[in-house]
Coordinates of N, CA and C and ligand atoms in Angstrom, one line a residue:
M1 N 0.9 -1.2 0.0 CA 0.0 0.0 0.0 C 0.9 1.2 0.0
D2 N 0.6 2.2 -0.9 CA 1.4 3.4 -0.7 C 0.5 4.4 0.0
S3 N 1.0 5.7 0.1 CA 0.3 6.6 1.0 C -1.1 7.0 0.5
E4 N -1.5 6.7 -0.7 CA -2.9 7.1 -1.1 C -3.7 5.9 -1.7
D5 N -3.3 4.7 -1.4 CA -3.9 3.6 -2.0 C -5.4 3.5 -1.8
Q6 N -5.9 4.0 -0.6 CA -7.3 3.9 -0.3 C -8.0 5.1 -0.7
G7 N -7.4 6.0 -1.5 CA -8.1 7.1 -2.0 C -8.0 8.3 -1.1
A8 N -7.8 8.2 0.1 CA -7.7 9.3 1.1 C -6.2 9.4 1.5
P9 N -5.7 10.6 1.7 CA -4.3 10.8 2.2 C -4.1 10.1 3.5
V10 N -2.9 9.6 3.7 CA -2.6 9.0 5.0 C -2.4 10.1 6.0
V11 N -3.1 10.1 7.1 CA -3.0 11.2 8.1 C -1.6 11.1 8.8
G12 N -1.0 12.2 8.8 CA 0.3 12.3 9.6 C 1.5 11.8 8.8
F13 N 1.3 11.4 7.5 CA 2.4 10.8 6.7 C 3.4 11.8 6.2
E14 N 3.0 13.1 6.1 CA 3.8 14.1 5.4 C 5.2 14.3 6.1
N15 N 5.3 14.1 7.4 CA 6.6 14.4 8.0 C 7.3 13.1 8.6
V16 N 6.9 12.0 8.0 CA 7.5 10.7 8.5 C 8.8 10.5 7.7
P17 N 9.9 10.2 8.4 CA 11.2 10.0 7.7 C 11.1 8.9 6.7
E18 N 11.7 9.1 5.5 CA 11.6 8.1 4.4 C 11.9 6.7 4.8
N19 N 12.8 6.5 5.7 CA 13.2 5.1 6.1 C 12.1 4.4 6.9
D20 N 11.2 5.2 7.4 CA 10.2 4.6 8.3 C 8.8 4.5 7.6
A21 N 8.8 4.8 6.3 CA 7.5 4.9 5.6 C 6.7 3.6 5.6
A22 N 7.4 2.5 5.3 CA 6.7 1.2 5.2 C 6.1 0.8 6.6
E23 N 6.9 1.1 7.6 CA 6.4 0.7 9.0 C 5.3 1.6 9.4
Y24 N 5.4 2.9 9.0 CA 4.3 3.8 9.3 C 3.0 3.3 8.7
L25 N 3.1 2.9 7.4 CA 1.9 2.4 6.8 C 1.3 1.1 7.4
N26 N 2.2 0.2 7.9 CA 1.8 -1.0 8.6 C 1.0 -0.5 9.9
N27 N 1.6 0.4 10.6 CA 1.0 0.9 11.8 C -0.4 1.6 11.5
Y28 N -0.4 2.2 10.4 CA -1.6 3.0 10.0 C -2.8 2.0 9.8
K29 N -2.5 0.8 9.4 CA -3.6 -0.2 9.2 C -4.4 -0.4 10.5
T30 N -3.8 -0.1 11.6 CA -4.5 -0.3 12.9 C -5.1 1.1 13.4
H31 N -4.9 2.1 12.6 CA -5.4 3.5 13.0 C -6.1 4.2 11.9
T32 N -6.6 3.5 10.9 CA -7.3 4.2 9.8 C -8.5 5.0 10.3
P33 N -8.8 6.2 9.8 CA -10.0 6.9 10.3 C -11.2 6.1 10.1
G34 N -12.0 6.0 11.2 CA -13.3 5.3 11.2 C -13.2 3.8 11.5
I35 N -11.9 3.3 11.8 CA -11.8 1.9 12.0 C -12.6 1.5 13.2
T36 N -13.3 0.3 13.1 CA -14.1 -0.1 14.3 C -13.2 -0.9 15.3
H37 N -13.8 -1.1 16.4 CA -13.0 -1.9 17.4 C -12.6 -3.2 16.9
D38 N -13.5 -4.0 16.3 CA -13.2 -5.3 15.9 C -12.2 -5.3 14.7
E39 N -12.3 -4.4 13.8 CA -11.3 -4.3 12.8 C -9.9 -4.0 13.3
M40 N -9.9 -3.1 14.3 CA -8.6 -2.8 14.9 C -8.0 -4.0 15.6
V41 N -8.8 -4.7 16.4 CA -8.2 -5.9 17.1 C -7.7 -6.9 16.1
R42 N -8.5 -7.1 15.0 CA -8.0 -8.0 13.9 C -6.7 -7.6 13.3
A43 N -6.6 -6.3 13.0 CA -5.4 -5.7 12.4 C -4.2 -6.0 13.3
Y44 N -4.4 -5.8 14.6 CA -3.2 -6.1 15.5 C -2.8 -7.5 15.5
T45 N -3.9 -8.4 15.4 CA -3.5 -9.8 15.4 C -2.8 -10.2 14.2
E46 N -3.2 -9.6 13.0 CA -2.4 -9.9 11.8 C -1.0 -9.3 11.8
W47 N -0.8 -8.3 12.5 CA 0.5 -7.6 12.6 C 1.4 -8.2 13.6
A48 N 0.8 -8.9 14.6 CA 1.5 -9.2 15.8 C 2.9 -9.8 15.7
T49 N 3.1 -10.7 14.7 CA 4.5 -11.3 14.6 C 5.5 -10.4 14.1
N50 N 5.1 -9.3 13.4 CA 6.0 -8.3 12.9 C 6.1 -7.0 13.7
Y51 N 5.2 -6.9 14.7 CA 5.0 -5.7 15.4 C 6.4 -5.2 16.0
D52 N 7.1 -6.1 16.7 CA 8.3 -5.7 17.4 C 9.4 -5.3 16.5
K53 N 9.4 -5.9 15.3 CA 10.4 -5.5 14.3 C 10.0 -4.1 13.7
D54 N 8.8 -3.9 13.4 CA 8.3 -2.6 12.9 C 8.4 -1.5 13.9
L55 N 7.9 -1.8 15.1 CA 7.9 -0.7 16.2 C 9.0 -1.0 17.2
C56 N 10.3 -1.0 16.7 CA 11.4 -1.2 17.5 C 11.9 0.0 18.2
P57 N 12.7 -0.1 19.3 CA 13.2 1.1 19.9 C 13.9 2.0 18.8
G58 N 13.7 3.3 18.9 CA 14.3 4.2 17.9 C 13.1 4.7 17.0
R59 N 12.4 3.7 16.5 CA 11.3 4.1 15.6 C 10.0 4.4 16.5
Y60 N 9.9 3.6 17.6 CA 8.9 3.8 18.6 C 9.4 3.7 20.0
N61 N 9.4 4.8 20.7 CA 10.0 4.8 22.0 C 9.0 4.9 23.2
G62 N 7.8 4.6 22.9 CA 6.7 4.7 24.0 C 7.1 3.9 25.2
P63 N 7.4 2.6 25.0 CA 7.7 1.8 26.2 C 8.8 2.3 27.1
E64 N 9.9 2.7 26.4 CA 11.0 3.3 27.2 C 10.7 4.6 27.9
I65 N 9.9 5.4 27.3 CA 9.5 6.7 27.9 C 8.6 6.4 29.1
A66 N 7.6 5.4 28.9 CA 6.7 5.1 30.0 C 7.5 4.6 31.2
A67 N 8.5 3.7 31.0 CA 9.3 3.2 32.1 C 10.1 4.3 32.7
R68 N 10.6 5.2 31.9 CA 11.5 6.3 32.5 C 10.6 7.2 33.4
F69 N 9.4 7.5 33.0 CA 8.6 8.4 33.8 C 8.1 7.6 35.1
M70 N 7.9 6.3 35.0 CA 7.5 5.6 36.2 C 8.7 5.4 37.1
A71 N 9.8 5.2 36.6 CA 11.0 5.1 37.4 C 11.4 6.4 38.1
T72 N 11.1 7.5 37.4 CA 11.3 8.8 38.1 C 10.3 9.0 39.2
H73 N 9.1 8.5 39.1 CA 8.1 8.7 40.1 C 8.3 7.8 41.3
Y74 N 8.7 6.6 41.1 CA 8.8 5.6 42.2 C 10.2 5.3 42.5
P75 N 10.6 5.5 43.8 CA 12.0 5.2 44.2 C 12.3 3.7 44.0
V76 N 13.5 3.4 43.8 CA 13.9 2.1 43.4 C 13.5 1.0 44.4
E77 N 13.5 1.4 45.7 CA 13.2 0.4 46.8 C 11.7 0.0 46.8
V78 N 10.8 0.7 46.2 CA 9.4 0.3 46.2 C 8.9 -0.4 44.9
R79 N 9.8 -0.3 43.9 CA 9.3 -0.7 42.6 C 8.8 -2.2 42.5
D80 N 9.5 -3.0 43.2 CA 9.2 -4.5 43.1 C 7.9 -4.8 43.9
K81 N 7.4 -3.9 44.7 CA 6.2 -4.2 45.5 C 4.9 -3.7 44.9
L82 N 5.0 -2.9 43.9 CA 3.8 -2.2 43.4 C 3.0 -3.1 42.4
N83 N 1.7 -3.2 42.6 CA 0.9 -3.9 41.6 C 0.6 -3.0 40.4
I84 N 1.0 -3.4 39.3 CA 0.9 -2.5 38.1 C 0.1 -3.2 37.0
L85 N -0.8 -2.4 36.4 CA -1.6 -2.9 35.2 C -1.1 -2.2 34.0
D86 N -0.6 -3.0 33.0 CA -0.2 -2.5 31.7 C -1.4 -2.6 30.8
V87 N -2.0 -1.5 30.5 CA -3.2 -1.5 29.6 C -2.8 -1.3 28.2
A88 N -3.5 -2.1 27.3 CA -3.1 -2.1 25.9 C -1.6 -2.6 25.8
A89 N -1.4 -3.7 26.4 CA 0.0 -4.2 26.6 C 0.6 -4.7 25.3
G90 N -0.2 -5.0 24.3 CA 0.4 -5.4 23.1 C 1.3 -6.6 23.2
T91 N 2.5 -6.6 22.6 CA 3.4 -7.7 22.7 C 4.2 -7.7 24.0
G92 N 4.0 -6.7 24.8 CA 4.7 -6.7 26.1 C 6.0 -5.8 26.2
Q93 N 6.1 -4.9 25.3 CA 7.3 -4.1 25.3 C 7.4 -3.2 26.5
V94 N 6.3 -2.7 27.0 CA 6.3 -1.9 28.2 C 6.8 -2.8 29.4
G95 N 6.3 -4.0 29.5 CA 6.7 -4.9 30.6 C 8.2 -5.1 30.5
R96 N 8.7 -5.3 29.3 CA 10.2 -5.5 29.2 C 10.9 -4.3 29.7
E97 N 10.5 -3.1 29.4 CA 11.2 -1.9 29.9 C 11.0 -1.7 31.4
L98 N 9.8 -2.0 31.9 CA 9.5 -1.8 33.3 C 10.4 -2.8 34.1
H99 N 10.5 -4.0 33.6 CA 11.3 -5.0 34.3 C 12.8 -4.6 34.4
K100 N 13.3 -4.0 33.3 CA 14.7 -3.5 33.3 C 15.0 -2.6 34.4
V101 N 14.0 -1.8 34.9 CA 14.2 -0.8 35.9 C 13.7 -1.2 37.3
G102 N 13.3 -2.5 37.4 CA 13.1 -3.0 38.7 C 11.6 -3.2 39.1
F103 N 10.7 -3.0 38.2 CA 9.3 -3.3 38.5 C 9.1 -4.8 38.3
R104 N 8.3 -5.4 39.1 CA 8.2 -6.9 39.0 C 6.7 -7.4 39.0
K105 N 5.8 -6.7 39.6 CA 4.4 -7.3 39.6 C 3.6 -6.6 38.6
I106 N 3.6 -7.1 37.4 CA 3.0 -6.4 36.3 C 2.0 -7.4 35.6
D107 N 0.7 -6.9 35.6 CA -0.3 -7.7 34.8 C -0.6 -7.0 33.5
A108 N -1.2 -7.7 32.6 CA -1.4 -7.1 31.3 C -2.9 -7.2 30.9
L109 N -3.4 -6.1 30.2 CA -4.7 -6.1 29.7 C -4.6 -5.8 28.2
E110 N -5.1 -6.7 27.4 CA -4.9 -6.5 25.9 C -6.0 -7.3 25.2
P111 N -6.7 -6.7 24.2 CA -7.8 -7.4 23.5 C -7.4 -8.3 22.4
S112 N -6.2 -8.1 21.8 CA -5.9 -8.8 20.6 C -5.2 -10.2 21.0
P113 N -5.8 -11.3 20.6 CA -5.2 -12.6 20.9 C -3.8 -12.8 20.3
G114 N -3.6 -12.2 19.1 CA -2.3 -12.4 18.4 C -1.2 -11.7 19.2
M115 N -1.5 -10.5 19.6 CA -0.5 -9.7 20.4 C -0.3 -10.4 21.7
L116 N -1.3 -10.9 22.4 CA -1.1 -11.6 23.7 C -0.2 -12.8 23.6
Q117 N -0.4 -13.5 22.4 CA 0.5 -14.7 22.2 C 2.0 -14.3 22.2
V118 N 2.3 -13.2 21.6 CA 3.7 -12.8 21.6 C 4.1 -12.4 23.0
L119 N 3.2 -11.6 23.7 CA 3.5 -11.2 25.1 C 3.8 -12.3 26.0
K120 N 3.0 -13.4 25.9 CA 3.2 -14.5 26.8 C 4.6 -15.1 26.8
R121 N 5.2 -15.0 25.6 CA 6.6 -15.6 25.5 C 7.6 -14.8 26.2
R122 N 7.3 -13.6 26.6 CA 8.3 -12.8 27.4 C 8.4 -13.3 28.8
N123 N 7.4 -14.0 29.4 CA 7.4 -14.5 30.7 C 7.7 -13.4 31.8
I124 N 7.1 -12.2 31.6 CA 7.3 -11.1 32.5 C 6.1 -10.8 33.3
Y125 N 4.9 -11.1 32.7 CA 3.6 -10.7 33.3 C 3.0 -11.7 34.2
G126 N 2.2 -11.2 35.1 CA 1.4 -12.1 35.9 C 0.1 -12.5 35.2
T127 N -1.0 -11.9 35.8 CA -2.3 -12.2 35.2 C -2.5 -11.5 33.8
L128 N -3.1 -12.2 32.9 CA -3.4 -11.6 31.6 C -4.9 -11.5 31.4
Y129 N -5.3 -10.3 31.0 CA -6.8 -10.1 30.7 C -6.9 -9.9 29.2
Q130 N -7.6 -10.8 28.5 CA -7.8 -10.6 27.1 C -9.2 -9.9 27.0
V131 N -9.1 -8.6 27.1 CA -10.3 -7.7 27.1 C -9.9 -6.3 26.7
A132 N -10.9 -5.5 26.3 CA -10.7 -4.1 25.9 C -11.1 -3.2 27.0
L133 N -10.4 -2.1 27.2 CA -10.8 -1.1 28.2 C -11.8 -0.1 27.5
G134 N -12.9 0.2 28.3 CA -13.7 1.3 27.8 C -15.0 0.8 27.1
L135 N -15.1 -0.5 26.9 CA -16.4 -1.0 26.3 C -17.4 -1.3 27.3
E136 N -17.0 -2.1 28.3 CA -17.9 -2.4 29.4 C -17.1 -2.6 30.7
R137 N -17.8 -2.7 31.8 CA -17.1 -2.9 33.1 C -16.3 -4.3 33.0
I138 N -15.1 -4.3 33.5 CA -14.3 -5.5 33.4 C -14.5 -6.2 34.8
N139 N -15.4 -7.2 34.8 CA -15.7 -7.8 36.1 C -14.6 -8.6 36.6
A140 N -13.7 -9.1 35.8 CA -12.5 -9.9 36.2 C -11.6 -9.1 37.1
I141 N -11.6 -7.8 37.0 CA -10.7 -6.9 37.8 C -11.4 -6.3 38.9
A142 N -10.9 -6.5 40.1 CA -11.6 -5.9 41.3 C -11.4 -4.4 41.4
T143 N -12.3 -3.8 42.1 CA -12.2 -2.3 42.3 C -10.9 -2.1 43.2
D144 N -10.2 -1.0 43.0 CA -9.0 -0.7 43.8 C -7.9 -1.8 43.7
A145 N -7.7 -2.4 42.6 CA -6.8 -3.6 42.6 C -5.3 -3.1 42.3
Y146 N -5.1 -2.0 41.7 CA -3.7 -1.6 41.3 C -3.2 -0.4 41.9
D147 N -1.9 -0.4 42.2 CA -1.2 0.8 42.7 C -0.9 1.8 41.6
A148 N -0.7 1.3 40.4 CA -0.4 2.1 39.2 C -0.9 1.5 38.0
L149 N -1.1 2.3 37.0 CA -1.6 1.8 35.7 C -0.8 2.6 34.6
V150 N -0.5 1.8 33.5 CA 0.3 2.5 32.5 C -0.3 2.1 31.1
I151 N -0.4 3.1 30.2 CA -0.8 2.9 28.9 C 0.3 3.6 28.0
A152 N 0.9 2.8 27.1 CA 1.8 3.4 26.1 C 1.3 2.9 24.7
G153 N 1.0 3.9 23.9 CA 0.5 3.5 22.5 C -0.9 3.0 22.4
G154 N -1.6 3.0 23.5 CA -3.0 2.5 23.5 C -4.1 3.5 23.1
M155 N -3.6 4.8 23.0 CA -4.6 5.8 22.6 C -4.5 6.0 21.1
G156 N -5.6 6.2 20.4 CA -5.5 6.5 19.0 C -6.9 6.2 18.4
E157 N -7.0 6.4 17.1 CA -8.3 6.2 16.4 C -8.8 4.7 16.6
G158 N -10.0 4.6 17.1 CA -10.6 3.3 17.3 C -10.0 2.5 18.5
H159 N -9.1 3.2 19.3 CA -8.4 2.5 20.4 C -9.2 2.8 21.7
I160 N -8.5 3.2 22.8 CA -9.2 3.3 24.1 C -10.0 4.6 24.0
P161 N -11.4 4.5 24.3 CA -12.2 5.7 24.3 C -12.1 6.4 25.6
V162 N -12.5 7.7 25.6 CA -12.4 8.5 26.8 C -13.0 7.9 28.0
R163 N -14.2 7.2 27.8 CA -14.9 6.6 28.9 C -14.0 5.5 29.6
G164 N -13.0 5.0 28.9 CA -12.1 4.0 29.5 C -11.5 4.6 30.8
L165 N -11.4 5.9 30.9 CA -10.8 6.5 32.1 C -11.6 6.3 33.3
D166 N -12.9 6.1 33.1 CA -13.8 5.8 34.3 C -13.4 4.4 34.9
E167 N -13.2 3.5 34.0 CA -12.8 2.1 34.5 C -11.4 2.2 35.1
I168 N -10.6 3.0 34.6 CA -9.2 3.2 35.2 C -9.4 3.6 36.7
V169 N -10.2 4.6 36.9 CA -10.4 5.2 38.2 C -11.0 4.1 39.2
R170 N -11.8 3.2 38.6 CA -12.4 2.2 39.5 C -11.3 1.1 39.9
I171 N -10.4 0.8 38.9 CA -9.5 -0.4 39.2 C -8.2 0.1 39.9
V172 N -7.9 1.4 39.8 CA -6.7 1.9 40.5 C -7.1 2.3 41.9
K173 N -6.2 2.0 42.9 CA -6.5 2.4 44.3 C -6.6 3.9 44.4
P174 N -7.3 4.4 45.4 CA -7.3 5.8 45.7 C -5.9 6.3 46.0
G175 N -5.4 7.3 45.4 CA -4.1 7.8 45.6 C -3.1 7.1 44.6
G176 N -3.5 6.2 43.8 CA -2.7 5.5 42.8 C -2.4 6.4 41.6
T177 N -1.5 6.0 40.8 CA -1.0 6.9 39.8 C -1.2 6.3 38.4
V178 N -1.6 7.1 37.4 CA -1.9 6.6 36.1 C -0.9 7.3 35.1
F179 N -0.3 6.6 34.2 CA 0.7 7.1 33.3 C 0.2 6.8 31.9
I180 N 0.0 7.9 31.1 CA -0.5 7.6 29.7 C 0.5 8.3 28.7
V181 N 1.0 7.5 27.8 CA 2.0 8.0 26.9 C 1.4 7.8 25.5
M182 N 1.3 8.9 24.7 CA 0.6 8.8 23.4 C 1.2 9.8 22.4
R183 N 0.9 9.6 21.2 CA 1.3 10.6 20.2 C 0.6 11.9 20.4
E184 N 1.4 13.0 20.4 CA 0.8 14.3 20.7 C -0.3 14.7 19.7
E185 N 0.0 14.5 18.4 CA -0.9 15.0 17.4 C -2.3 14.4 17.4
Y186 N -2.4 13.2 18.1 CA -3.7 12.6 18.2 C -4.7 13.5 19.0
L187 N -4.2 14.3 19.8 CA -5.0 15.2 20.6 C -5.7 16.2 19.7
S188 N -5.2 16.4 18.5 CA -5.7 17.5 17.6 C -6.6 16.9 16.5
Y189 N -6.4 15.6 16.2 CA -7.3 15.1 15.1 C -8.0 13.7 15.4
V190 N -7.8 13.1 16.4 CA -8.6 11.9 16.7 C -9.9 12.4 17.4
T191 N -11.0 12.3 16.7 CA -12.3 13.0 17.1 C -12.7 12.6 18.5
E192 N -12.5 11.4 18.9 CA -12.8 10.9 20.2 C -12.1 11.7 21.3
Y193 N -10.9 12.2 21.0 CA -10.1 12.9 22.0 C -10.2 14.4 22.0
V194 N -10.5 15.0 20.8 CA -10.3 16.4 20.7 C -11.2 17.2 21.7
G195 N -10.6 17.9 22.5 CA -11.4 18.7 23.5 C -12.0 17.9 24.6
K196 N -11.8 16.6 24.6 CA -12.5 15.7 25.6 C -11.5 15.0 26.5
L197 N -10.4 14.5 25.9 CA -9.5 13.6 26.7 C -8.9 14.4 27.9
E198 N -8.3 15.5 27.6 CA -7.6 16.2 28.7 C -8.5 16.7 29.8
P199 N -9.6 17.3 29.5 CA -10.5 17.8 30.5 C -11.0 16.6 31.4
Y200 N -10.9 15.4 30.9 CA -11.4 14.3 31.6 C -10.4 13.8 32.7
M201 N -9.2 14.3 32.6 CA -8.2 13.8 33.6 C -8.1 14.8 34.8
E202 N -8.7 14.3 35.8 CA -8.7 15.1 37.0 C -7.4 14.8 37.8
N203 N -7.0 15.7 38.6 CA -5.8 15.6 39.5 C -4.6 15.3 38.6
L204 N -4.4 16.1 37.5 CA -3.2 15.9 36.7 C -2.0 16.4 37.4
L205 N -1.0 15.5 37.5 CA 0.2 15.8 38.3 C 1.3 16.4 37.3
D206 N 1.2 15.9 36.1 CA 2.2 16.3 35.1 C 1.7 16.1 33.7
R207 N 2.1 17.0 32.8 CA 1.9 16.8 31.4 C 3.1 17.2 30.7
A208 N 3.8 16.3 30.1 CA 5.1 16.6 29.5 C 5.1 16.2 28.0
I209 N 5.8 17.1 27.2 CA 6.0 16.8 25.8 C 7.3 16.1 25.7
V210 N 7.4 15.0 25.0 CA 8.6 14.3 24.8 C 8.9 14.2 23.3
E211 N 10.2 14.4 22.9 CA 10.6 14.3 21.5 C 10.7 12.9 21.1
N212 N 10.6 12.7 19.8 CA 10.8 11.4 19.2 C 10.1 10.2 19.9
Y213 N 8.8 10.4 20.0 CA 8.0 9.3 20.6 C 7.8 8.2 19.6
S214 N 7.4 8.5 18.4 CA 7.3 7.5 17.4 C 7.4 8.2 16.0
F215 N 8.1 7.5 15.1 CA 8.2 8.0 13.7 C 8.7 9.5 13.7
G216 N 9.6 9.8 14.7 CA 10.2 11.1 14.8 C 9.2 12.2 15.3
K217 N 8.0 11.7 15.6 CA 6.9 12.7 16.1 C 7.0 12.8 17.6
S218 N 6.5 13.9 18.1 CA 6.5 14.1 19.6 C 5.4 13.4 20.2
G219 N 5.6 13.1 21.5 CA 4.6 12.4 22.3 C 4.2 13.3 23.5
V220 N 3.1 12.9 24.2 CA 2.8 13.6 25.4 C 2.6 12.5 26.5
V221 N 3.1 12.8 27.7 CA 3.0 11.9 28.8 C 2.1 12.6 29.8
F222 N 1.0 11.9 30.2 CA 0.1 12.4 31.2 C 0.3 11.6 32.5
K223 N 0.4 12.3 33.6 CA 0.5 11.5 34.9 C -0.5 12.1 35.8
Y224 N -1.5 11.2 36.2 CA -2.5 11.8 37.1 C -2.8 10.8 38.2
Q225 N -3.3 11.4 39.3 CA -3.6 10.6 40.5 C -5.0 10.4 40.7
V226 N -5.4 9.1 41.0 CA -6.7 8.8 41.3 C -7.1 9.4 42.7
E227 N -8.2 10.0 42.8 CA -8.6 10.7 44.1 C -8.5 9.8 45.3
K228 N -7.9 10.4 46.4 CA -7.7 9.7 47.6 C -9.0 9.5 48.4
Ligands
SAM1 C1 0.5 0.5 19.4 S1 0.0 -0.9 20.4 C2 0.9 -0.6 21.9 C3 1.3 -1.9 22.6 C4 2.3 -1.7 23.7 N1 1.7 -0.9 24.8 C5 3.5 -1.0 23.2 O1 3.8 0.1 23.7 O2 4.2 -1.6 22.4 C6 -1.7 -0.6 20.8 C7 -2.3 -1.7 21.6 O3 -3.6 -1.2 22.1 C8 -4.5 -2.2 22.1 N2 -5.8 -1.6 22.3 C9 -6.6 -1.0 21.4 N3 -7.7 -0.6 21.9 C10 -7.7 -1.0 23.2 C11 -8.7 -0.9 24.3 N4 -9.9 -0.3 24.1 N5 -8.3 -1.5 25.5 C12 -7.2 -2.1 25.6 N6 -6.2 -2.2 24.7 C13 -6.5 -1.7 23.5 C14 -4.3 -2.9 20.8 O4 -4.9 -4.2 20.7 C15 -2.8 -2.9 20.7 O5 -2.2 -4.0 21.1

């Protein structure tokens, strides 16, 4: 597929480095405007075995950025005691990065069976939930179950809807911390988020712009606290 095969221009393609064009288009199959939840899940399952090759460190730095922000927030001596939920865990790249800096109790939530299959092989995660966030209440996860929750790369067209944040507040303990790392430009053109996502985050502790999040584009990191 080239940048205009489907008749419409590929959103965000204009400033992608030439070397990353093919991988950007692979990624775009999971983010095409108007993609439904089921289509998105299927697209990830089809991509799963090539995902880590296409979205490798350098081209996609979300997992490393998430782990860096979490490591800055939590002193080294508490990291192995925290119950963490990695939402939109994909193939487990965030778990890999969190493990490197001393986090140990990490569960994964991920709707795509293909992505989960790759994740399982890493042997880093505890409980795995094959489910999506933001569609309905996740009865398998107790209220106030987690000390911290992280999402890297899980926000985007057809991905986690704004109402997913309600479920986050339910499953994270009062006073617990939520880290969301996403492509900055999605805030301006993903209809679900424009003018809605940021106002929804109460008790925002930090909002940081990071360079070279993915495909040379900047990212934004939100850190917020669930009300005590
Ligand atoms: C770009 S990948 C990011 C995977 C991993 N966090 C990483 O940084 O490599 C996005 C992931 O979000 C998952 N996802 C999409 N919508 C979701 C939802 N509503 N709830 C949970 N996960 C979702 C997809 O299945 C996919 O695995």
